[in-house]
Amino acid sequence: MKIIDMHCDTLLECYRKKKPLRNGPYQINLEKLKSGGCLAQCFAIFVVSHDTADRCGVKETPYGFYREMVDLYQREITANPDLISPALCAGDIESNRSKGRMSSLLTVEDAVAVDGRIERIDEFFSHGVRMMSLTWNYENSIGYPNSPDPVLHGRKLKPFGVEAVERMNALGMIVDVSHLTEGGFDDVALLSRRPFVASHSCARALGSHQRNLTDRQLKVLGEKGGIVGINFCAQFLEDHAVLSSIDTIVRHMIYIRDKAGIEALAWGSDLDGIDGSVLEYGDYAGFPRILHALSRHFTEDELERINHGNFLRVFRENAG
Ligand SMILES: [Zn+2]
């Protein structure tokens, strides 16, 4: 039990396929987590909206959908107490581990369901949400999505976004800048009193996708005590790639260690959210193969930080 993965979209797959989280046909399920070496898994509620909601056949508002997904998460986790328990603070991960259980963290991808109401952030926190990405690929009440257009990518947080970051800091909910504009990223770097994360992004120098972080962003993130979770999406790892290869994952990790520092490295697989990618390691259960390849380039101590130490520090400095 050692890996903490900051992002997966398994809950949405669970919603769509209606099979159990324990052993359903997903890249991540509870049995695969166990055999792959999971210490804790962040389960994102990807809040569908706009045409994504249409594609998923969701008729509810983003907030209504969010509430339904909270119920689904709680149902699936409480049905499997032999394997996993929720973690609301860093200490919970340790106490779950001592009982032989993995930990689950509830997170939100796209703060669209906040919809300009600050009290919703408190409400999400009371449901157990401990990390939230400010945007996904659409504008929302907080800010704007990343873009290949440099002018659009430079857009800042909205005034409500500033308020939202302050509220998340006050509560102890980790601010996630994956999917955000670079202008928004800079606002968070200035504003946030606690370390923030890019939960599932890679290095722009190795993969030119605008979801990846530039050298400057990596440096800032490292200086602020933040972390970046390596995304396993083939197109993020390498331009035009279809294969999510172990080699390219290792290459990004080495690069980010050199730019942002070892204390900024973590996992953000994005499994169950990257259907266009062919996974060399199969699924989450293949994690040991990635760790084996990584061990040729990183020391034991470095691996421990990447696998869980860095996330535990950020979690503790946010939620206690
Ligand atoms: Zn994402």
Coordinates of C-alpha atoms in Angstrom, one line a residue, residues 9 13 16-17 27 231-245 269-282:
D9 CA -12.9 9.5 -13.7
E13 CA -17.9 5.3 -15.6
R16 CA -22.8 5.2 -16.9
K17 CA -22.2 1.5 -16.8
Q27 CA -9.5 0.9 -15.5
N231 CA -1.4 12.3 -16.3
F232 CA -1.3 9.0 -18.2
C233 CA -3.2 10.3 -21.3
A234 CA -1.1 9.4 -24.4
Q235 CA -1.6 12.8 -26.1
F236 CA -0.4 14.6 -23.0
L237 CA 2.7 12.5 -22.7
E238 CA 3.7 12.8 -26.3
D239 CA 2.3 14.7 -29.4
H240 CA 0.1 12.5 -31.6
A241 CA 0.7 9.4 -29.4
V242 CA -1.9 6.7 -28.9
L243 CA 0.2 4.5 -26.6
S244 CA 0.5 5.6 -23.0
S245 CA 3.9 4.1 -22.5
S269 CA -3.4 9.0 -13.7
D270 CA -6.8 10.3 -15.1
L271 CA -7.7 6.6 -15.6
D272 CA -11.2 6.0 -16.8
G273 CA -11.1 9.5 -18.3
I274 CA -8.6 8.7 -21.1
D275 CA -10.4 6.2 -23.4
G276 CA -8.4 7.3 -26.5
S277 CA -5.2 5.9 -25.0
V278 CA -3.8 2.4 -25.2
L279 CA -2.2 1.6 -21.8
E280 CA 1.1 -0.3 -22.0
Y281 CA 0.6 -1.4 -18.3
G282 CA -3.1 -2.5 -18.9

